[in-house]
Amino acid sequence: MRGLRILLIVVVVLGGLFVLADRLAVNFAEGEAADKLRTSEGLAATPDVSIKGFPFLTQALGGKLDDVEVGIKEYDAATGTSSGTIRIDGLKASMKGVDFDSSFSSATATSATGSASISYAELLKAAKSEPTPVMQGVQAEVVGLSDGGNGKIKVAVEATVLGTKLPQPVYVLSSVTVDGDTVRVHADDLPSFGGVQAPEDEARKITDFEQKIENLPGGIQLDKVIPAKSGVEITVKGSNVRLAG
Protein backbone atom coordinates (compact mmCIF):
# COMPACT_ATOMS: atom_id res chain seq x y z
CA MET A 1 0.00 0.00 0.00
CA ARG A 2 2.79 2.38 0.85
CA GLY A 3 4.42 1.77 -2.52
CA LEU A 4 1.12 2.44 -4.31
CA ARG A 5 0.70 5.66 -2.34
CA ILE A 6 4.19 6.82 -3.31
CA LEU A 7 3.48 5.96 -6.94
CA LEU A 8 0.24 7.96 -6.91
CA ILE A 9 2.04 10.94 -5.37
CA VAL A 10 4.75 10.76 -8.01
CA VAL A 11 2.13 10.60 -10.79
CA VAL A 12 0.25 13.59 -9.38
CA VAL A 13 3.45 15.62 -8.99
CA LEU A 14 4.65 14.77 -12.49
CA GLY A 15 1.20 15.53 -13.88
CA GLY A 16 1.22 18.90 -12.14
CA LEU A 17 4.68 19.69 -13.46
CA PHE A 18 3.59 18.74 -16.99
CA VAL A 19 0.55 21.02 -16.79
CA LEU A 20 2.72 23.84 -15.44
CA ALA A 21 5.31 23.33 -18.19
CA ASP A 22 2.56 23.20 -20.81
CA ARG A 23 0.99 26.47 -19.61
CA LEU A 24 4.37 28.21 -19.44
CA ALA A 25 5.13 27.05 -22.97
CA VAL A 26 1.78 28.19 -24.35
CA ASN A 27 2.12 31.60 -22.68
CA PHE A 28 5.55 32.02 -24.25
CA ALA A 29 4.26 30.93 -27.66
CA GLU A 30 1.28 33.34 -27.46
CA GLY A 31 3.60 36.22 -26.64
CA GLU A 32 5.96 35.38 -29.50
CA ALA A 33 3.08 35.03 -31.97
CA ALA A 34 1.54 38.34 -30.82
CA ASP A 35 4.85 40.17 -31.29
CA LYS A 36 5.37 38.69 -34.75
CA LEU A 37 1.81 39.61 -35.78
CA ARG A 38 2.22 43.17 -34.53
CA THR A 39 5.41 43.55 -36.55
CA SER A 40 4.16 41.90 -39.74
CA GLU A 41 0.90 43.92 -39.80
CA GLY A 42 2.39 47.18 -38.55
CA LEU A 43 -0.07 47.38 -35.65
CA ALA A 44 0.02 50.24 -33.16
CA ALA A 45 -0.59 47.87 -30.22
CA THR A 46 0.18 44.23 -29.53
CA PRO A 47 -2.81 42.01 -30.40
CA ASP A 48 -4.28 39.32 -28.18
CA VAL A 49 -3.32 35.80 -29.22
CA SER A 50 -4.85 32.78 -27.51
CA ILE A 51 -3.80 29.23 -28.39
CA LYS A 52 -6.63 26.81 -27.67
CA GLY A 53 -6.46 23.11 -26.92
CA PHE A 54 -4.58 21.00 -24.37
CA PRO A 55 -1.92 19.91 -24.21
CA PHE A 56 -0.08 22.57 -26.18
CA LEU A 57 3.26 20.77 -26.15
CA THR A 58 2.02 17.82 -28.18
CA GLN A 59 0.58 20.23 -30.77
CA ALA A 60 3.84 22.16 -30.83
CA LEU A 61 5.88 18.99 -31.39
CA GLY A 62 3.68 18.25 -34.41
CA GLY A 63 4.17 21.76 -35.80
CA LYS A 64 0.44 22.41 -36.10
CA LEU A 65 -2.06 24.08 -33.75
CA ASP A 66 -5.73 23.17 -33.82
CA ASP A 67 -7.21 26.57 -32.99
CA VAL A 68 -5.72 30.03 -32.46
CA GLU A 69 -7.83 33.09 -31.61
CA VAL A 70 -6.57 36.57 -32.47
CA GLY A 71 -8.00 39.85 -31.22
CA ILE A 72 -7.07 43.29 -32.57
CA LYS A 73 -8.69 46.23 -30.78
CA GLU A 74 -8.24 48.75 -33.60
CA TYR A 75 -7.07 48.19 -37.14
CA ASP A 76 -6.62 50.83 -39.84
CA ALA A 77 -7.54 49.15 -43.12
CA ALA A 78 -6.51 50.58 -46.47
CA THR A 79 -9.25 52.04 -48.68
CA GLY A 80 -7.40 52.25 -51.97
CA THR A 81 -8.27 55.95 -52.24
CA SER A 82 -6.88 59.31 -51.21
CA SER A 83 -9.06 59.12 -48.07
CA GLY A 84 -6.38 56.86 -46.60
CA THR A 85 -7.68 54.34 -44.09
CA ILE A 86 -10.84 53.28 -42.31
CA ARG A 87 -10.77 52.18 -38.68
CA ILE A 88 -12.09 48.71 -37.86
CA ASP A 89 -12.88 48.00 -34.22
CA GLY A 90 -12.82 44.77 -32.22
CA LEU A 91 -11.51 42.44 -34.91
CA LYS A 92 -11.66 38.86 -33.63
CA ALA A 93 -10.64 35.88 -35.71
CA SER A 94 -10.51 32.15 -35.09
CA MET A 95 -7.73 30.41 -37.02
CA LYS A 96 -7.99 26.67 -37.63
CA GLY A 97 -5.14 24.30 -38.49
CA VAL A 98 -2.20 26.63 -37.95
CA ASP A 99 1.15 25.45 -39.33
CA PHE A 100 4.18 27.21 -37.85
CA ASP A 101 7.95 27.00 -37.58
CA SER A 102 9.91 26.64 -34.34
CA SER A 103 10.62 30.38 -34.02
CA PHE A 104 7.00 31.40 -34.75
CA SER A 105 8.39 33.69 -37.48
CA SER A 106 6.04 32.02 -39.96
CA ALA A 107 2.50 30.77 -39.28
CA THR A 108 -0.35 30.03 -41.68
CA ALA A 109 -3.91 28.92 -40.89
CA THR A 110 -5.83 26.55 -43.14
CA SER A 111 -9.01 28.59 -42.56
CA ALA A 112 -10.24 31.56 -40.56
CA THR A 113 -13.53 33.16 -39.59
CA GLY A 114 -14.10 36.31 -37.59
CA SER A 115 -16.04 39.46 -36.86
CA ALA A 116 -15.47 43.17 -36.37
CA SER A 117 -17.34 46.47 -36.49
CA ILE A 118 -17.13 49.79 -38.31
CA SER A 119 -18.72 52.82 -36.68
CA TYR A 120 -21.23 54.90 -38.63
CA ALA A 121 -18.92 57.88 -38.21
CA GLU A 122 -16.16 55.99 -40.04
CA LEU A 123 -18.48 54.75 -42.78
CA LEU A 124 -19.86 58.27 -43.24
CA LYS A 125 -16.44 59.34 -44.55
CA ALA A 126 -17.22 57.44 -47.76
CA ALA A 127 -20.32 59.58 -48.49
CA LYS A 128 -20.34 62.99 -50.19
CA SER A 129 -18.77 65.46 -47.78
CA GLU A 130 -20.03 68.71 -49.34
CA PRO A 131 -23.27 70.02 -50.89
CA THR A 132 -23.69 68.66 -54.43
CA PRO A 133 -26.26 69.75 -57.06
CA VAL A 134 -29.00 67.17 -57.61
CA MET A 135 -31.32 69.34 -59.74
CA GLN A 136 -31.88 72.97 -60.61
CA GLY A 137 -31.77 75.03 -57.41
CA VAL A 138 -31.25 72.02 -55.11
CA GLN A 139 -28.06 70.87 -53.42
CA ALA A 140 -27.77 67.94 -51.01
CA GLU A 141 -25.27 65.99 -48.93
CA VAL A 142 -25.29 63.02 -46.55
CA VAL A 143 -24.82 64.26 -42.98
CA GLY A 144 -25.46 61.17 -40.88
CA LEU A 145 -25.84 57.40 -40.74
CA SER A 146 -27.67 55.35 -38.13
CA ASP A 147 -29.41 52.03 -37.56
CA GLY A 148 -32.65 51.92 -39.54
CA GLY A 149 -33.83 48.59 -38.09
CA ASN A 150 -34.64 45.39 -39.98
CA GLY A 151 -31.15 45.20 -41.43
CA LYS A 152 -31.19 48.69 -42.95
CA ILE A 153 -29.10 51.83 -42.59
CA LYS A 154 -30.90 55.15 -42.11
CA VAL A 155 -29.21 57.83 -44.20
CA ALA A 156 -29.78 61.48 -43.27
CA VAL A 157 -29.63 63.83 -46.27
CA GLU A 158 -29.44 67.58 -45.73
CA ALA A 159 -30.73 69.72 -48.60
CA THR A 160 -30.64 73.38 -49.61
CA VAL A 161 -33.46 74.52 -51.92
CA LEU A 162 -33.09 77.87 -53.71
CA GLY A 163 -30.46 78.94 -51.20
CA THR A 164 -32.50 77.98 -48.13
CA LYS A 165 -31.49 74.99 -46.03
CA LEU A 166 -34.45 72.72 -45.22
CA PRO A 167 -35.16 72.74 -41.46
CA GLN A 168 -34.93 68.95 -41.14
CA PRO A 169 -32.83 66.32 -42.94
CA VAL A 170 -34.55 63.95 -45.34
CA TYR A 171 -34.18 60.30 -44.29
CA VAL A 172 -33.95 57.26 -46.53
CA LEU A 173 -33.57 53.59 -45.67
CA SER A 174 -30.71 51.87 -47.45
CA SER A 175 -29.45 48.35 -47.95
CA VAL A 176 -25.82 47.51 -47.28
CA THR A 177 -24.00 44.69 -49.05
CA VAL A 178 -20.50 43.32 -49.60
CA ASP A 179 -19.05 42.98 -53.08
CA GLY A 180 -15.54 41.57 -52.88
CA ASP A 181 -13.50 44.05 -50.84
CA THR A 182 -16.17 46.77 -51.06
CA VAL A 183 -19.07 47.72 -48.76
CA ARG A 184 -21.93 49.24 -50.78
CA VAL A 185 -24.80 51.38 -49.46
CA HIS A 186 -27.82 51.60 -51.81
CA ALA A 187 -31.01 53.57 -51.10
CA ASP A 188 -34.21 51.50 -51.21
CA ASP A 189 -36.30 54.60 -52.02
CA LEU A 190 -35.15 57.98 -53.24
CA PRO A 191 -35.79 61.16 -51.25
CA SER A 192 -37.73 64.21 -52.39
CA PHE A 193 -36.42 67.69 -51.66
CA GLY A 194 -38.96 70.35 -50.80
CA GLY A 195 -41.65 68.09 -52.24
CA VAL A 196 -39.81 67.73 -55.55
CA GLN A 197 -38.40 64.38 -56.70
CA ALA A 198 -34.89 64.65 -58.11
CA PRO A 199 -33.84 62.56 -61.13
CA GLU A 200 -32.78 59.12 -59.95
CA ASP A 201 -29.26 59.26 -61.36
CA GLU A 202 -28.59 62.59 -59.67
CA ALA A 203 -30.19 61.60 -56.35
CA ARG A 204 -28.17 58.39 -56.18
CA LYS A 205 -24.95 60.35 -56.53
CA ILE A 206 -25.79 61.55 -53.02
CA THR A 207 -27.61 58.64 -51.36
CA ASP A 208 -25.54 55.75 -52.72
CA PHE A 209 -21.88 55.28 -51.87
CA GLU A 210 -19.28 52.61 -51.32
CA GLN A 211 -16.22 51.96 -49.20
CA LYS A 212 -13.32 49.73 -50.14
CA ILE A 213 -11.67 47.81 -47.28
CA GLU A 214 -8.37 46.34 -48.37
CA ASN A 215 -5.38 44.51 -46.90
CA LEU A 216 -7.07 43.03 -43.84
CA PRO A 217 -4.71 41.11 -41.50
CA GLY A 218 -3.33 37.89 -42.92
CA GLY A 219 -5.30 38.25 -46.14
CA ILE A 220 -8.74 37.61 -44.63
CA GLN A 221 -11.66 38.87 -46.72
CA LEU A 222 -15.00 40.58 -46.10
CA ASP A 223 -17.92 38.15 -45.99
CA LYS A 224 -21.09 39.86 -44.74
CA VAL A 225 -22.13 43.21 -43.25
CA ILE A 226 -25.13 43.86 -40.99
CA PRO A 227 -26.31 47.25 -39.66
CA ALA A 228 -26.30 47.47 -35.85
CA LYS A 229 -26.96 50.13 -33.22
CA SER A 230 -23.67 52.04 -33.38
CA GLY A 231 -22.24 50.84 -36.66
CA VAL A 232 -22.12 47.96 -39.10
CA GLU A 233 -21.04 44.52 -37.93
CA ILE A 234 -18.89 42.66 -40.44
CA THR A 235 -17.90 39.03 -40.71
CA VAL A 236 -14.69 37.92 -42.37
CA LYS A 237 -13.33 34.64 -43.64
CA GLY A 238 -10.32 33.30 -45.42
CA SER A 239 -8.12 30.35 -46.30
CA ASN A 240 -4.34 30.01 -46.08
CA VAL A 241 -4.37 33.02 -43.73
CA ARG A 242 -0.98 34.29 -42.56
CA LEU A 243 -0.57 35.09 -38.87
CA ALA A 244 3.10 35.92 -39.40
CA GLY A 245 5.78 35.60 -42.01
CSV table of C-alpha atoms in Angstrom, one decimal:
chain,number,residue,atom,x,y,z
A,1,MET,CA,0.0,0.0,0.0
A,2,ARG,CA,2.8,2.4,0.9
A,3,GLY,CA,4.4,1.8,-2.5
A,4,LEU,CA,1.1,2.4,-4.3
A,5,ARG,CA,0.7,5.7,-2.3
A,6,ILE,CA,4.2,6.8,-3.3
A,7,LEU,CA,3.5,6.0,-6.9
A,8,LEU,CA,0.2,8.0,-6.9
A,9,ILE,CA,2.0,10.9,-5.4
A,10,VAL,CA,4.8,10.8,-8.0
A,11,VAL,CA,2.1,10.6,-10.8
A,12,VAL,CA,0.3,13.6,-9.4
A,13,VAL,CA,3.4,15.6,-9.0
A,14,LEU,CA,4.7,14.8,-12.5
A,15,GLY,CA,1.2,15.5,-13.9
A,16,GLY,CA,1.2,18.9,-12.1
A,17,LEU,CA,4.7,19.7,-13.5
A,18,PHE,CA,3.6,18.7,-17.0
A,19,VAL,CA,0.6,21.0,-16.8
A,20,LEU,CA,2.7,23.8,-15.4
A,21,ALA,CA,5.3,23.3,-18.2
A,22,ASP,CA,2.6,23.2,-20.8
A,23,ARG,CA,1.0,26.5,-19.6
A,24,LEU,CA,4.4,28.2,-19.4
A,25,ALA,CA,5.1,27.0,-23.0
A,26,VAL,CA,1.8,28.2,-24.4
A,27,ASN,CA,2.1,31.6,-22.7
A,28,PHE,CA,5.6,32.0,-24.2
A,29,ALA,CA,4.3,30.9,-27.7
A,30,GLU,CA,1.3,33.3,-27.5
A,31,GLY,CA,3.6,36.2,-26.6
A,32,GLU,CA,6.0,35.4,-29.5
A,33,ALA,CA,3.1,35.0,-32.0
A,34,ALA,CA,1.5,38.3,-30.8
A,35,ASP,CA,4.9,40.2,-31.3
A,36,LYS,CA,5.4,38.7,-34.8
A,37,LEU,CA,1.8,39.6,-35.8
A,38,ARG,CA,2.2,43.2,-34.5
A,39,THR,CA,5.4,43.6,-36.6
A,40,SER,CA,4.2,41.9,-39.7
A,41,GLU,CA,0.9,43.9,-39.8
A,42,GLY,CA,2.4,47.2,-38.6
A,43,LEU,CA,-0.1,47.4,-35.6
A,44,ALA,CA,0.0,50.2,-33.2
A,45,ALA,CA,-0.6,47.9,-30.2
A,46,THR,CA,0.2,44.2,-29.5
A,47,PRO,CA,-2.8,42.0,-30.4
A,48,ASP,CA,-4.3,39.3,-28.2
A,49,VAL,CA,-3.3,35.8,-29.2
A,50,SER,CA,-4.9,32.8,-27.5
A,51,ILE,CA,-3.8,29.2,-28.4
A,52,LYS,CA,-6.6,26.8,-27.7
A,53,GLY,CA,-6.5,23.1,-26.9
A,54,PHE,CA,-4.6,21.0,-24.4
A,55,PRO,CA,-1.9,19.9,-24.2
A,56,PHE,CA,-0.1,22.6,-26.2
A,57,LEU,CA,3.3,20.8,-26.1
A,58,THR,CA,2.0,17.8,-28.2
A,59,GLN,CA,0.6,20.2,-30.8
A,60,ALA,CA,3.8,22.2,-30.8
A,61,LEU,CA,5.9,19.0,-31.4
A,62,GLY,CA,3.7,18.3,-34.4
A,63,GLY,CA,4.2,21.8,-35.8
A,64,LYS,CA,0.4,22.4,-36.1
A,65,LEU,CA,-2.1,24.1,-33.7
A,66,ASP,CA,-5.7,23.2,-33.8
A,67,ASP,CA,-7.2,26.6,-33.0
A,68,VAL,CA,-5.7,30.0,-32.5
A,69,GLU,CA,-7.8,33.1,-31.6
A,70,VAL,CA,-6.6,36.6,-32.5
A,71,GLY,CA,-8.0,39.9,-31.2
A,72,ILE,CA,-7.1,43.3,-32.6
A,73,LYS,CA,-8.7,46.2,-30.8
A,74,GLU,CA,-8.2,48.8,-33.6
A,75,TYR,CA,-7.1,48.2,-37.1
A,76,ASP,CA,-6.6,50.8,-39.8
A,77,ALA,CA,-7.5,49.2,-43.1
A,78,ALA,CA,-6.5,50.6,-46.5
A,79,THR,CA,-9.3,52.0,-48.7
A,80,GLY,CA,-7.4,52.2,-52.0
A,81,THR,CA,-8.3,55.9,-52.2
A,82,SER,CA,-6.9,59.3,-51.2
A,83,SER,CA,-9.1,59.1,-48.1
A,84,GLY,CA,-6.4,56.9,-46.6
A,85,THR,CA,-7.7,54.3,-44.1
A,86,ILE,CA,-10.8,53.3,-42.3
A,87,ARG,CA,-10.8,52.2,-38.7
A,88,ILE,CA,-12.1,48.7,-37.9
A,89,ASP,CA,-12.9,48.0,-34.2
A,90,GLY,CA,-12.8,44.8,-32.2
A,91,LEU,CA,-11.5,42.4,-34.9
A,92,LYS,CA,-11.7,38.9,-33.6
A,93,ALA,CA,-10.6,35.9,-35.7
A,94,SER,CA,-10.5,32.1,-35.1
A,95,MET,CA,-7.7,30.4,-37.0
A,96,LYS,CA,-8.0,26.7,-37.6
A,97,GLY,CA,-5.1,24.3,-38.5
A,98,VAL,CA,-2.2,26.6,-37.9
A,99,ASP,CA,1.1,25.4,-39.3
A,100,PHE,CA,4.2,27.2,-37.8
A,101,ASP,CA,8.0,27.0,-37.6
A,102,SER,CA,9.9,26.6,-34.3
A,103,SER,CA,10.6,30.4,-34.0
A,104,PHE,CA,7.0,31.4,-34.8
A,105,SER,CA,8.4,33.7,-37.5
A,106,SER,CA,6.0,32.0,-40.0
A,107,ALA,CA,2.5,30.8,-39.3
A,108,THR,CA,-0.3,30.0,-41.7
A,109,ALA,CA,-3.9,28.9,-40.9
A,110,THR,CA,-5.8,26.6,-43.1
A,111,SER,CA,-9.0,28.6,-42.6
A,112,ALA,CA,-10.2,31.6,-40.6
A,113,THR,CA,-13.5,33.2,-39.6
A,114,GLY,CA,-14.1,36.3,-37.6
A,115,SER,CA,-16.0,39.5,-36.9
A,116,ALA,CA,-15.5,43.2,-36.4
A,117,SER,CA,-17.3,46.5,-36.5
A,118,ILE,CA,-17.1,49.8,-38.3
A,119,SER,CA,-18.7,52.8,-36.7
A,120,TYR,CA,-21.2,54.9,-38.6
A,121,ALA,CA,-18.9,57.9,-38.2
A,122,GLU,CA,-16.2,56.0,-40.0
A,123,LEU,CA,-18.5,54.7,-42.8
A,124,LEU,CA,-19.9,58.3,-43.2
A,125,LYS,CA,-16.4,59.3,-44.5
A,126,ALA,CA,-17.2,57.4,-47.8
A,127,ALA,CA,-20.3,59.6,-48.5
A,128,LYS,CA,-20.3,63.0,-50.2
A,129,SER,CA,-18.8,65.5,-47.8
A,130,GLU,CA,-20.0,68.7,-49.3
A,131,PRO,CA,-23.3,70.0,-50.9
A,132,THR,CA,-23.7,68.7,-54.4
A,133,PRO,CA,-26.3,69.7,-57.1
A,134,VAL,CA,-29.0,67.2,-57.6
A,135,MET,CA,-31.3,69.3,-59.7
A,136,GLN,CA,-31.9,73.0,-60.6
A,137,GLY,CA,-31.8,75.0,-57.4
A,138,VAL,CA,-31.2,72.0,-55.1
A,139,GLN,CA,-28.1,70.9,-53.4
A,140,ALA,CA,-27.8,67.9,-51.0
A,141,GLU,CA,-25.3,66.0,-48.9
A,142,VAL,CA,-25.3,63.0,-46.6
A,143,VAL,CA,-24.8,64.3,-43.0
A,144,GLY,CA,-25.5,61.2,-40.9
A,145,LEU,CA,-25.8,57.4,-40.7
A,146,SER,CA,-27.7,55.4,-38.1
A,147,ASP,CA,-29.4,52.0,-37.6
A,148,GLY,CA,-32.6,51.9,-39.5
A,149,GLY,CA,-33.8,48.6,-38.1
A,150,ASN,CA,-34.6,45.4,-40.0
A,151,GLY,CA,-31.1,45.2,-41.4
A,152,LYS,CA,-31.2,48.7,-42.9
A,153,ILE,CA,-29.1,51.8,-42.6
A,154,LYS,CA,-30.9,55.1,-42.1
A,155,VAL,CA,-29.2,57.8,-44.2
A,156,ALA,CA,-29.8,61.5,-43.3
A,157,VAL,CA,-29.6,63.8,-46.3
A,158,GLU,CA,-29.4,67.6,-45.7
A,159,ALA,CA,-30.7,69.7,-48.6
A,160,THR,CA,-30.6,73.4,-49.6
A,161,VAL,CA,-33.5,74.5,-51.9
A,162,LEU,CA,-33.1,77.9,-53.7
A,163,GLY,CA,-30.5,78.9,-51.2
A,164,THR,CA,-32.5,78.0,-48.1
A,165,LYS,CA,-31.5,75.0,-46.0
A,166,LEU,CA,-34.4,72.7,-45.2
A,167,PRO,CA,-35.2,72.7,-41.5
A,168,GLN,CA,-34.9,68.9,-41.1
A,169,PRO,CA,-32.8,66.3,-42.9
A,170,VAL,CA,-34.5,64.0,-45.3
A,171,TYR,CA,-34.2,60.3,-44.3
A,172,VAL,CA,-33.9,57.3,-46.5
A,173,LEU,CA,-33.6,53.6,-45.7
A,174,SER,CA,-30.7,51.9,-47.5
A,175,SER,CA,-29.5,48.3,-48.0
A,176,VAL,CA,-25.8,47.5,-47.3
A,177,THR,CA,-24.0,44.7,-49.1
A,178,VAL,CA,-20.5,43.3,-49.6
A,179,ASP,CA,-19.1,43.0,-53.1
A,180,GLY,CA,-15.5,41.6,-52.9
A,181,ASP,CA,-13.5,44.1,-50.8
A,182,THR,CA,-16.2,46.8,-51.1
A,183,VAL,CA,-19.1,47.7,-48.8
A,184,ARG,CA,-21.9,49.2,-50.8
A,185,VAL,CA,-24.8,51.4,-49.5
A,186,HIS,CA,-27.8,51.6,-51.8
A,187,ALA,CA,-31.0,53.6,-51.1
A,188,ASP,CA,-34.2,51.5,-51.2
A,189,ASP,CA,-36.3,54.6,-52.0
A,190,LEU,CA,-35.1,58.0,-53.2
A,191,PRO,CA,-35.8,61.2,-51.3
A,192,SER,CA,-37.7,64.2,-52.4
A,193,PHE,CA,-36.4,67.7,-51.7
A,194,GLY,CA,-39.0,70.3,-50.8
A,195,GLY,CA,-41.6,68.1,-52.2
A,196,VAL,CA,-39.8,67.7,-55.6
A,197,GLN,CA,-38.4,64.4,-56.7
A,198,ALA,CA,-34.9,64.6,-58.1
A,199,PRO,CA,-33.8,62.6,-61.1
A,200,GLU,CA,-32.8,59.1,-59.9
A,201,ASP,CA,-29.3,59.3,-61.4
A,202,GLU,CA,-28.6,62.6,-59.7
A,203,ALA,CA,-30.2,61.6,-56.3
A,204,ARG,CA,-28.2,58.4,-56.2
A,205,LYS,CA,-25.0,60.4,-56.5
A,206,ILE,CA,-25.8,61.5,-53.0
A,207,THR,CA,-27.6,58.6,-51.4
A,208,ASP,CA,-25.5,55.8,-52.7
A,209,PHE,CA,-21.9,55.3,-51.9
A,210,GLU,CA,-19.3,52.6,-51.3
A,211,GLN,CA,-16.2,52.0,-49.2
A,212,LYS,CA,-13.3,49.7,-50.1
A,213,ILE,CA,-11.7,47.8,-47.3
A,214,GLU,CA,-8.4,46.3,-48.4
A,215,ASN,CA,-5.4,44.5,-46.9
A,216,LEU,CA,-7.1,43.0,-43.8
A,217,PRO,CA,-4.7,41.1,-41.5
A,218,GLY,CA,-3.3,37.9,-42.9
A,219,GLY,CA,-5.3,38.2,-46.1
A,220,ILE,CA,-8.7,37.6,-44.6
A,221,GLN,CA,-11.7,38.9,-46.7
A,222,LEU,CA,-15.0,40.6,-46.1
A,223,ASP,CA,-17.9,38.1,-46.0
A,224,LYS,CA,-21.1,39.9,-44.7
A,225,VAL,CA,-22.1,43.2,-43.3
A,226,ILE,CA,-25.1,43.9,-41.0
A,227,PRO,CA,-26.3,47.2,-39.7
A,228,ALA,CA,-26.3,47.5,-35.9
A,229,LYS,CA,-27.0,50.1,-33.2
A,230,SER,CA,-23.7,52.0,-33.4
A,231,GLY,CA,-22.2,50.8,-36.7
A,232,VAL,CA,-22.1,48.0,-39.1
A,233,GLU,CA,-21.0,44.5,-37.9
A,234,ILE,CA,-18.9,42.7,-40.4
A,235,THR,CA,-17.9,39.0,-40.7
A,236,VAL,CA,-14.7,37.9,-42.4
A,237,LYS,CA,-13.3,34.6,-43.6
A,238,GLY,CA,-10.3,33.3,-45.4
A,239,SER,CA,-8.1,30.3,-46.3
A,240,ASN,CA,-4.3,30.0,-46.1
A,241,VAL,CA,-4.4,33.0,-43.7
A,242,ARG,CA,-1.0,34.3,-42.6
A,243,LEU,CA,-0.6,35.1,-38.9
A,244,ALA,CA,3.1,35.9,-39.4
A,245,GLY,CA,5.8,35.6,-42.0
